[in-house]
Coordinates of C-alpha atoms and ligand atoms in Angstrom, one line a residue:
M37 CA 113.4 68.1 129.9
V38 CA 111.6 67.4 126.2
S39 CA 108.4 65.1 126.1
E40 CA 106.2 64.3 123.5
A41 CA 103.0 66.0 122.6
E42 CA 100.2 64.5 121.6
N43 CA 100.7 65.8 118.3
G44 CA 104.3 64.2 118.0
L45 CA 105.8 67.5 118.3
R46 CA 108.9 68.0 120.7
H47 CA 107.8 70.0 123.7
Y48 CA 109.8 72.4 125.6
G49 CA 109.4 73.2 128.9
N50 CA 111.0 76.4 131.0
F51 CA 114.5 75.8 132.6
I52 CA 114.5 76.9 136.0
S53 CA 116.9 76.1 138.7
G54 CA 117.6 73.2 137.3
I55 CA 114.4 71.7 136.6
W56 CA 112.3 71.4 133.1
Q57 CA 108.6 72.6 134.1
D58 CA 105.7 74.0 131.9
A59 CA 104.6 77.6 132.3
E60 CA 102.5 78.7 135.8
Q61 CA 99.4 78.9 133.4
G62 CA 100.0 75.6 131.3
E63 CA 100.4 77.6 128.1
T64 CA 102.3 76.9 124.5
L65 CA 103.4 78.2 121.3
T66 CA 104.2 76.3 118.4
L67 CA 107.4 76.9 116.5
K68 CA 107.5 76.8 112.9
N69 CA 110.6 75.4 110.2
P70 CA 110.7 78.8 107.5
S71 CA 112.1 76.5 105.2
D72 CA 108.9 74.7 104.7
G73 CA 106.5 76.3 107.5
S74 CA 105.9 73.2 109.1
E75 CA 105.3 72.6 112.8
L76 CA 108.7 72.4 114.3
A77 CA 108.1 72.0 118.4
L78 CA 106.0 73.6 121.4
I79 CA 107.5 75.4 123.9
A80 CA 106.4 77.1 127.1
R81 CA 104.3 80.6 126.8
G82 CA 106.1 82.3 130.0
T83 CA 104.3 85.3 131.7
A84 CA 105.7 87.2 134.5
A85 CA 105.0 84.7 136.9
D86 CA 107.9 82.3 135.8
I87 CA 109.9 84.9 135.3
D88 CA 109.7 85.8 139.1
L89 CA 110.4 82.1 139.5
A90 CA 113.8 82.4 137.6
V91 CA 115.0 85.6 138.8
K92 CA 114.4 83.9 142.7
A93 CA 116.3 80.9 141.2
A94 CA 119.0 82.9 140.3
R95 CA 119.3 84.8 143.2
A96 CA 119.5 81.7 145.2
A97 CA 121.8 80.4 143.4
L98 CA 124.2 83.4 144.1
S99 CA 124.5 82.5 147.8
G100 CA 124.9 79.0 147.0
A101 CA 127.4 76.5 145.0
W102 CA 127.2 78.9 142.0
G103 CA 128.4 82.1 144.0
G104 CA 130.8 80.2 145.9
M105 CA 132.9 79.0 143.0
S106 CA 136.4 80.9 142.4
A107 CA 136.7 82.8 139.3
T108 CA 139.2 79.7 138.3
G109 CA 136.5 77.2 138.6
R110 CA 134.3 79.0 136.7
G111 CA 136.9 79.4 133.9
R112 CA 137.3 75.7 133.9
L113 CA 133.6 75.0 133.8
L114 CA 132.9 77.5 131.1
H115 CA 135.5 75.2 129.5
K116 CA 133.9 72.2 129.8
I117 CA 130.8 73.4 128.7
S118 CA 132.5 74.8 125.3
E119 CA 133.4 71.2 125.0
A120 CA 130.4 69.8 125.3
V121 CA 129.0 72.0 123.0
L122 CA 131.3 71.0 120.2
R123 CA 130.1 67.1 121.2
E124 CA 126.6 68.1 120.1
I125 CA 127.3 70.2 117.0
D126 CA 125.6 67.7 114.9
L127 CA 122.2 68.0 116.6
L128 CA 122.6 72.0 117.6
S129 CA 123.2 73.0 113.7
V130 CA 120.3 70.9 112.4
L131 CA 118.2 72.7 115.2
E132 CA 119.2 75.9 114.2
A133 CA 119.1 75.6 110.6
R134 CA 115.2 74.5 111.2
D135 CA 114.2 76.9 113.5
V136 CA 115.9 79.9 112.1
G137 CA 116.3 78.9 108.0
K138 CA 119.9 79.6 107.9
P139 CA 122.1 77.2 106.0
L140 CA 124.1 74.1 107.5
T141 CA 127.1 75.5 107.2
Q142 CA 126.4 79.1 109.0
A143 CA 124.4 77.1 111.7
R144 CA 127.7 74.7 112.0
A145 CA 130.0 77.8 112.3
D146 CA 127.2 79.4 114.6
V147 CA 128.0 76.3 117.1
V148 CA 131.4 76.8 117.0
A149 CA 131.3 80.3 117.7
L150 CA 129.0 79.6 120.5
A151 CA 131.8 76.9 122.2
R152 CA 134.5 80.0 121.3
Y153 CA 132.7 82.8 123.5
L154 CA 132.6 80.1 126.2
E155 CA 136.4 79.3 125.6
F156 CA 137.4 83.1 125.3
Y157 CA 135.8 84.3 128.6
G158 CA 136.3 81.1 130.5
A159 CA 139.6 81.7 129.8
A160 CA 139.3 85.2 130.8
A161 CA 137.5 84.9 133.9
D162 CA 140.3 85.0 136.3
K163 CA 141.9 87.9 135.1
V164 CA 139.9 90.8 135.5
H165 CA 142.2 92.5 137.9
G166 CA 141.2 95.5 139.9
E167 CA 143.7 98.1 141.5
T168 CA 145.5 99.7 144.4
L169 CA 144.9 103.3 144.2
P170 CA 147.3 106.0 145.5
Y171 CA 145.1 107.7 148.6
Q172 CA 145.9 109.5 151.5
N173 CA 149.2 108.6 154.4
G174 CA 147.8 105.5 156.5
F175 CA 145.3 104.1 153.9
T176 CA 145.7 101.3 151.3
V177 CA 143.0 101.3 149.0
L178 CA 141.9 98.8 146.3
S179 CA 139.2 98.6 143.5
V180 CA 137.9 94.9 143.0
Y181 CA 135.6 94.1 140.3
E182 CA 132.0 92.2 141.6
P183 CA 129.5 90.9 139.7
H184 CA 125.9 92.9 139.2
G185 CA 124.3 89.7 140.3
V186 CA 120.7 88.6 138.2
T187 CA 121.2 89.7 135.0
G188 CA 118.5 89.5 132.5
H189 CA 119.2 88.5 128.6
I190 CA 116.7 89.2 125.9
I191 CA 117.9 87.4 122.5
P192 CA 116.9 87.9 119.1
W193 CA 115.9 85.4 116.7
N194 CA 118.5 85.8 114.2
Y195 CA 121.9 84.4 115.8
P196 CA 120.3 82.7 119.0
M197 CA 123.8 80.8 119.9
Q198 CA 126.1 83.2 118.9
I199 CA 124.3 86.4 121.1
L200 CA 123.9 83.9 123.8
G201 CA 127.6 82.7 123.9
R202 CA 128.7 86.4 124.0
S203 CA 126.5 87.8 126.5
L204 CA 126.2 84.5 128.9
G205 CA 129.6 83.6 128.6
A206 CA 130.7 87.4 129.9
A207 CA 127.7 87.4 132.9
L208 CA 128.9 83.7 133.9
A209 CA 132.5 84.9 133.8
M210 CA 132.3 87.0 136.2
G211 CA 129.9 85.4 138.6
N212 CA 126.5 86.8 137.7
A213 CA 123.3 84.2 137.5
A214 CA 121.6 84.6 134.8
V215 CA 117.7 84.8 133.5
V216 CA 117.7 84.0 129.4
K217 CA 115.0 85.3 127.4
P218 CA 115.2 83.5 123.8
A219 CA 112.9 85.0 120.8
E220 CA 109.7 83.4 120.4
E221 CA 110.8 82.6 116.5
A222 CA 113.7 80.1 117.5
C223 CA 115.6 79.2 120.5
L224 CA 116.0 75.3 120.1
T225 CA 119.4 75.7 120.8
I226 CA 119.1 77.9 123.4
L227 CA 116.8 75.3 125.5
E228 CA 119.4 72.6 124.5
F229 CA 122.0 74.5 125.4
A230 CA 120.6 75.0 128.9
R231 CA 120.7 71.2 129.0
I232 CA 124.3 70.8 127.6
A233 CA 125.6 73.2 130.4
Q234 CA 123.7 71.4 133.5
Q235 CA 124.8 67.9 132.3
A236 CA 128.7 69.8 132.1
G237 CA 128.2 70.6 136.1
L238 CA 126.6 74.1 135.8
P239 CA 125.2 74.6 139.2
D240 CA 121.3 75.3 139.4
G241 CA 119.9 78.6 138.9
A242 CA 123.0 80.1 137.6
L243 CA 121.2 79.7 134.3
N244 CA 117.5 80.1 133.8
V245 CA 115.6 79.9 130.6
V246 CA 112.3 81.3 129.7
T247 CA 110.2 81.5 126.9
G248 CA 107.5 83.2 125.4
L249 CA 106.1 86.5 124.0
G250 CA 108.3 89.5 124.1
A251 CA 105.3 91.6 125.3
E252 CA 105.1 89.2 128.1
V253 CA 108.0 87.7 129.3
G254 CA 110.4 90.0 127.9
A255 CA 108.6 93.2 129.1
A256 CA 108.4 91.0 132.9
L257 CA 112.0 90.2 133.0
S258 CA 113.0 94.0 131.8
S259 CA 111.3 95.4 134.3
H260 CA 111.5 93.1 137.4
P261 CA 112.8 94.6 140.4
D262 CA 115.2 92.5 141.6
V263 CA 117.2 92.5 138.1
N264 CA 120.4 93.7 138.5
H265 CA 121.5 94.6 134.8
I266 CA 119.9 94.0 131.5
S267 CA 121.6 92.9 128.1
F268 CA 119.6 93.4 124.9
T269 CA 120.0 92.6 121.4
G270 CA 117.2 93.3 119.2
S271 CA 115.1 95.9 117.2
L272 CA 115.5 100.3 118.3
R273 CA 112.0 99.9 119.3
T274 CA 112.2 97.4 121.7
G275 CA 115.2 98.4 123.1
Q276 CA 113.7 101.5 123.8
A277 CA 111.3 100.0 125.9
V278 CA 113.7 97.7 127.4
Q279 CA 115.7 101.1 128.5
A280 CA 112.4 102.8 130.0
A281 CA 111.6 99.5 131.8
A282 CA 115.0 99.1 133.4
A283 CA 114.7 102.8 134.4
Q284 CA 112.2 102.5 136.8
N285 CA 114.7 100.2 138.7
A286 CA 117.9 102.2 137.6
V287 CA 119.3 99.3 136.2
P288 CA 122.0 99.5 133.9
V289 CA 121.3 98.3 130.1
T290 CA 123.6 96.8 127.3
L291 CA 122.0 97.6 124.0
E292 CA 123.1 95.9 120.8
L293 CA 120.5 97.0 118.3
G294 CA 120.6 97.3 114.6
G295 CA 122.2 99.2 111.5
K296 CA 122.2 100.5 107.8
S297 CA 125.9 99.7 108.0
P298 CA 127.7 101.0 104.6
Q299 CA 130.7 99.4 102.7
I300 CA 132.8 102.2 101.0
V301 CA 134.5 101.5 98.0
F302 CA 137.4 104.1 96.5
A303 CA 138.7 104.0 92.8
D304 CA 141.8 102.6 93.9
A305 CA 140.5 99.9 96.2
D306 CA 141.2 95.5 95.2
I307 CA 137.5 95.4 93.6
E308 CA 138.4 91.8 93.1
R309 CA 138.8 91.4 97.0
A310 CA 135.9 93.9 97.8
V311 CA 133.2 91.9 95.9
P312 CA 132.6 88.5 97.7
F313 CA 132.4 91.0 101.1
L314 CA 130.5 93.5 99.6
V315 CA 127.7 90.9 98.8
N316 CA 128.3 88.3 101.7
A317 CA 128.1 90.9 104.0
G318 CA 124.3 91.8 102.6
I319 CA 123.1 88.3 102.3
Q320 CA 124.6 86.4 105.1
N321 CA 121.7 85.1 106.8
A322 CA 119.5 86.1 104.5
G323 CA 120.2 89.8 105.1
Q324 CA 119.1 89.4 109.0
T325 CA 122.1 90.4 110.7
C326 CA 122.6 93.6 112.8
S327 CA 125.7 94.3 111.1
A328 CA 124.8 93.6 107.6
S329 CA 126.3 95.6 105.0
S330 CA 123.2 96.7 103.5
R331 CA 124.5 100.1 101.9
I332 CA 127.6 100.2 98.9
L333 CA 128.9 103.6 98.5
V334 CA 131.5 103.2 95.5
Q335 CA 133.1 106.2 94.2
R336 CA 132.2 107.1 90.5
A337 CA 135.0 106.4 88.4
V338 CA 134.2 102.3 89.6
Y339 CA 130.7 102.8 90.1
E340 CA 129.4 100.4 86.9
Q341 CA 132.8 98.1 87.5
V342 CA 131.8 97.8 90.8
I343 CA 127.7 97.3 89.9
A344 CA 129.1 94.8 87.1
A345 CA 131.0 92.4 89.6
M346 CA 128.4 92.5 92.4
S347 CA 125.6 91.6 89.6
A348 CA 127.7 88.7 88.4
H349 CA 127.8 87.9 92.1
Y350 CA 124.4 88.1 92.6
R351 CA 123.6 85.8 89.8
T352 CA 125.3 82.9 91.4
L353 CA 123.0 83.1 94.7
T354 CA 120.3 80.5 95.2
A355 CA 117.6 81.0 98.4
G356 CA 116.7 77.4 99.3
N357 CA 115.7 75.1 102.2
A358 CA 118.1 75.4 104.8
E359 CA 119.1 72.0 104.9
T360 CA 119.9 71.9 101.2
D361 CA 122.9 74.1 102.5
L362 CA 122.5 76.9 99.8
S363 CA 123.6 80.4 99.4
L364 CA 120.9 81.4 101.7
G365 CA 118.1 80.0 103.5
P366 CA 114.6 81.3 103.8
V367 CA 113.7 84.6 105.8
V368 CA 113.0 83.6 109.5
S369 CA 108.9 83.8 109.5
E370 CA 106.5 84.9 106.7
R371 CA 105.9 87.5 108.8
Q372 CA 109.5 88.7 108.4
K373 CA 108.8 87.8 104.3
A374 CA 106.0 90.4 104.3
I375 CA 108.0 93.0 105.5
V376 CA 110.9 92.6 103.2
E377 CA 108.5 92.3 100.2
N378 CA 106.6 95.3 101.0
Y379 CA 110.4 97.4 100.8
L380 CA 110.6 95.7 97.5
Q381 CA 107.3 97.1 96.3
L382 CA 108.0 100.4 98.0
A383 CA 111.1 100.3 95.7
Q384 CA 109.0 99.4 92.4
Q385 CA 106.4 101.9 93.4
D386 CA 109.3 104.3 93.2
G387 CA 111.2 103.2 90.4
L388 CA 114.2 102.0 91.9
K389 CA 116.2 99.8 89.3
I390 CA 117.5 96.3 90.0
A391 CA 120.8 96.0 89.0
A392 CA 120.6 92.0 90.1
Q393 CA 119.0 89.5 91.9
G394 CA 119.4 85.8 93.1
E395 CA 117.1 83.1 92.5
I396 CA 114.9 81.0 94.6
A397 CA 115.6 77.1 94.2
G398 CA 113.4 75.0 92.2
D399 CA 112.6 72.5 94.5
A400 CA 112.4 75.3 97.6
P401 CA 109.0 74.3 99.3
Q402 CA 106.5 76.5 98.0
S403 CA 105.2 76.7 101.9
G404 CA 108.7 78.3 102.8
A405 CA 109.6 81.7 103.4
Y406 CA 111.7 82.8 100.8
V407 CA 112.9 86.1 99.5
R408 CA 115.4 86.6 96.0
P409 CA 118.5 88.2 97.0
T410 CA 118.1 91.6 95.2
L411 CA 120.6 94.7 94.4
L412 CA 119.1 97.6 93.7
R413 CA 121.3 100.6 92.3
D414 CA 121.1 104.5 92.3
V415 CA 119.2 104.4 95.5
P416 CA 118.7 108.3 96.7
P417 CA 120.3 108.7 99.9
Q418 CA 117.3 109.6 101.6
H419 CA 114.8 106.9 100.2
R420 CA 113.6 104.6 102.8
L421 CA 115.8 101.6 101.4
A422 CA 118.7 103.8 101.8
Q423 CA 117.6 104.6 105.7
E424 CA 116.2 101.9 106.9
E425 CA 116.4 98.4 108.3
I426 CA 114.9 96.0 106.0
F427 CA 116.6 93.0 107.9
G428 CA 116.0 90.6 104.6
P429 CA 118.7 90.0 101.5
V430 CA 118.5 93.2 100.0
Q431 CA 121.2 95.4 99.2
V432 CA 121.2 99.6 97.8
I433 CA 124.3 100.9 95.9
M434 CA 125.0 104.4 95.2
P435 CA 127.8 106.7 93.5
F436 CA 129.7 109.2 96.1
D437 CA 132.5 111.8 94.3
T438 CA 134.7 112.9 96.8
E439 CA 135.9 112.0 100.3
E440 CA 134.2 114.5 102.1
E441 CA 130.6 112.9 100.4
A442 CA 131.6 109.6 101.4
V443 CA 131.7 110.4 105.1
R444 CA 128.4 112.7 104.8
L445 CA 126.7 109.4 103.2
A446 CA 128.2 106.9 106.0
N447 CA 127.0 109.2 108.3
G448 CA 123.6 110.0 107.0
T449 CA 121.3 107.6 108.7
A450 CA 120.2 107.2 112.2
Y451 CA 122.4 104.3 112.8
G452 CA 126.3 104.0 113.5
L453 CA 127.2 99.9 113.8
V454 CA 130.0 99.3 111.6
C455 CA 131.8 100.4 108.5
G456 CA 133.9 98.9 106.1
V457 CA 136.7 100.6 104.0
W458 CA 137.9 99.8 100.5
T459 CA 141.3 101.8 99.3
R460 CA 145.2 101.0 99.4
D461 CA 145.5 104.2 100.7
G462 CA 147.2 104.4 103.6
A463 CA 146.5 108.0 105.1
L464 CA 143.1 107.9 103.5
Q465 CA 142.0 104.8 105.7
L466 CA 142.9 105.9 108.6
R467 CA 141.1 109.3 107.7
M468 CA 137.8 107.5 107.1
A469 CA 138.3 105.3 110.1
H470 CA 138.1 108.5 112.5
A471 CA 135.6 110.3 110.5
V472 CA 132.7 107.3 110.4
Q473 CA 130.4 107.0 113.2
A474 CA 130.4 103.4 114.0
G475 CA 131.3 100.7 116.9
Q476 CA 133.5 98.7 114.3
V477 CA 135.8 99.6 111.5
F478 CA 136.8 97.3 108.6
I479 CA 140.1 98.4 106.3
N480 CA 139.8 95.6 103.1
N481 CA 137.5 93.4 104.9
Y482 CA 134.3 93.3 106.5
G483 CA 133.0 91.2 109.2
A484 CA 129.6 90.9 109.4
G485 CA 129.0 89.7 113.2
G486 CA 132.6 88.1 113.4
G487 CA 135.3 88.4 116.0
I488 CA 134.7 86.7 119.0
E489 CA 138.1 88.9 120.2
L490 CA 136.7 92.2 119.0
P491 CA 134.5 94.8 121.4
F492 CA 131.2 94.9 119.3
G493 CA 128.0 97.9 119.5
G494 CA 127.1 100.8 118.6
V495 CA 126.6 104.6 118.5
K496 CA 123.8 107.0 117.8
R497 CA 120.6 104.4 117.3
S498 CA 122.4 101.5 117.3
G499 CA 122.7 101.3 120.8
H500 CA 125.3 101.6 123.5
G501 CA 127.8 99.3 125.4
R502 CA 130.0 97.0 124.8
E503 CA 130.1 93.0 124.2
K504 CA 132.2 90.9 122.8
G505 CA 136.6 90.8 123.5
F506 CA 137.5 91.4 126.9
E507 CA 136.0 94.8 127.1
A508 CA 132.8 92.9 127.5
L509 CA 133.7 91.9 131.4
Y510 CA 133.5 95.3 132.2
G511 CA 130.1 95.8 131.2
F512 CA 128.6 92.6 133.0
A513 CA 130.6 93.5 136.8
T514 CA 130.5 96.6 139.1
L515 CA 133.3 98.5 140.7
K516 CA 133.4 98.4 144.8
T517 CA 136.1 100.7 146.2
I518 CA 137.6 99.5 149.2
S519 CA 139.4 102.2 151.6
V520 CA 141.3 100.4 154.2
Y521 CA 142.7 102.8 157.2
H522 CA 146.1 101.0 158.7
G523 CA 147.7 104.2 160.1
Ligands
NAD704 P1 112.8 92.3 118.3 O1 113.1 93.7 119.1 O2 111.2 92.5 117.9 O3 112.7 91.4 119.6 C1 114.2 90.8 120.3 C2 114.0 90.2 121.4 O4 112.8 91.3 122.5 C3 112.9 88.9 121.5 O5 113.5 88.3 122.4 C4 111.6 89.5 121.9 O6 110.8 88.6 122.7 C5 111.6 90.7 122.9 N1 110.7 91.3 122.6 C6 109.9 92.2 122.3 N2 109.3 92.7 123.0 C7 109.6 93.4 124.3 C8 109.1 94.4 125.2 N3 108.2 94.7 124.8 N4 109.7 93.9 126.3 C9 111.0 93.4 126.2 N5 111.2 92.2 125.9 C10 110.9 92.0 123.9 O7 113.8 92.2 117.4 P2 113.8 91.1 116.4 O8 113.1 91.4 115.3 O9 113.3 89.8 117.0 O10 115.4 91.5 116.1 C11 115.8 92.2 114.8 C12 116.5 93.4 115.4 O11 117.3 93.3 116.3 C13 117.1 94.1 114.1 O12 116.8 95.4 114.4 C14 118.6 93.7 114.2 O13 119.4 94.8 113.8 C15 118.4 93.9 115.9 N6 120.0 92.6 116.4 C16 121.2 93.7 116.8 C17 122.1 92.9 117.1 C18 123.2 93.4 117.5 O14 124.1 92.9 118.1 N7 123.7 94.9 117.6 C19 122.1 91.5 116.7 C20 121.1 91.1 116.1 C21 119.7 91.3 116.0

């Protein structure tokens, strides 16, 4: 699977039908470690030809050993793979830390989450029941859930293992055969996962992994005429392209896109409890989390108090080499750093005020992609920094006076992924939960990306469809109605 290239770097091929193979055109891409800019590994630069091979392999698996496996058998196998993942936690977490730039503790938590997704969906595989339906006398009518067939999974770089776990776990539990296209910025743990799954007994072709550029392999996967379902997690712009491509084949698409998720703090909130959630949900994974809470809305009576408490917390934050396991690592690449820094320059140019900033560790390599975590105060709600997804460790905070204003501000962006509400007033909690436009609402807590058991997904430009939780299983299946006339 892995060989050493001439320069000593690990060299990964594509994983198709259980066999590691170079891209058809023989080209490679180099992955970099964002903590110090060093070269990390070579991966295959696939093309449409490789995607075609992978789709054919997945199709063949559906009529082979994989397609013949019972739901219980699939469930037991997912459990075995889950256990095998945990046995390799040391390797997987170090690779994820180097590849994505996330602190080791977070990388280990991501391995545990991957294993937990497989455990959850393994246990659920034989519990998705159809129904018998009342119909005319002399008939028995059944509904049964069947796999779509070949599912395509396009994964971003921010949580490769978690996002693989949630979409692949549910797809395999339902009996689909998958073609996975990881992000070109970070994909080593997904490639290692393919090895682990095969060693644990996953039949050839049930999982295929093709690496390469989004515009090449991602586009080829989303437009392939023999793919039956696409699960896409990534940016709004790419999601729109994927949905348009899939529409040519009239294929269903799940879109998990971005967000500008608010946390709303009312004057009666337990502020001491809230503050770590307010900050951590913004800077976790250096702010590169779709459900990051990047907007903090605070009722005016406690506005200064919350800013002071958050600022004190910010001053304890340090960004450094992912393997030294500080509060945050670098962002994923120099390109991402430039995007975040452009937003910070815009903030400066427009006179936005910095409430507090964290530090970059003194020993962080100069060649790493580090950004100082930054809290900006009194940001006008229509400013680009309050409207656009920055995808870096930057939060904006702004005041509100009334409940109505809080709802208007919370709903006042294009996105609708997650919302946090902090108040001790039970009726207000429920009014807010109903009024905000979001796929998930957290009251007096906030789980950025958390909750394997909890259905997750957006409204508005944050996407459609749900992954995670039991609900995801229905998304990876199609319902067939069987009507039997027996007189
Ligand atoms: P991106 O859209 O650039 O890339 C995501 C994936 O799509 C990558 O694998 C990429 O190679 C592929 N891709 C790129 N161009 C493509 C094309 N033309 N056709 C098909 N595939 C293509 O996103 P990104 O910058 O890697 O990730 C950040 C974005 O992802 C943010 O907006 C973030 O909010 C979002 N995200 C959402 C969730 C969620 O669950 N809602 C989770 C993580 C990230």
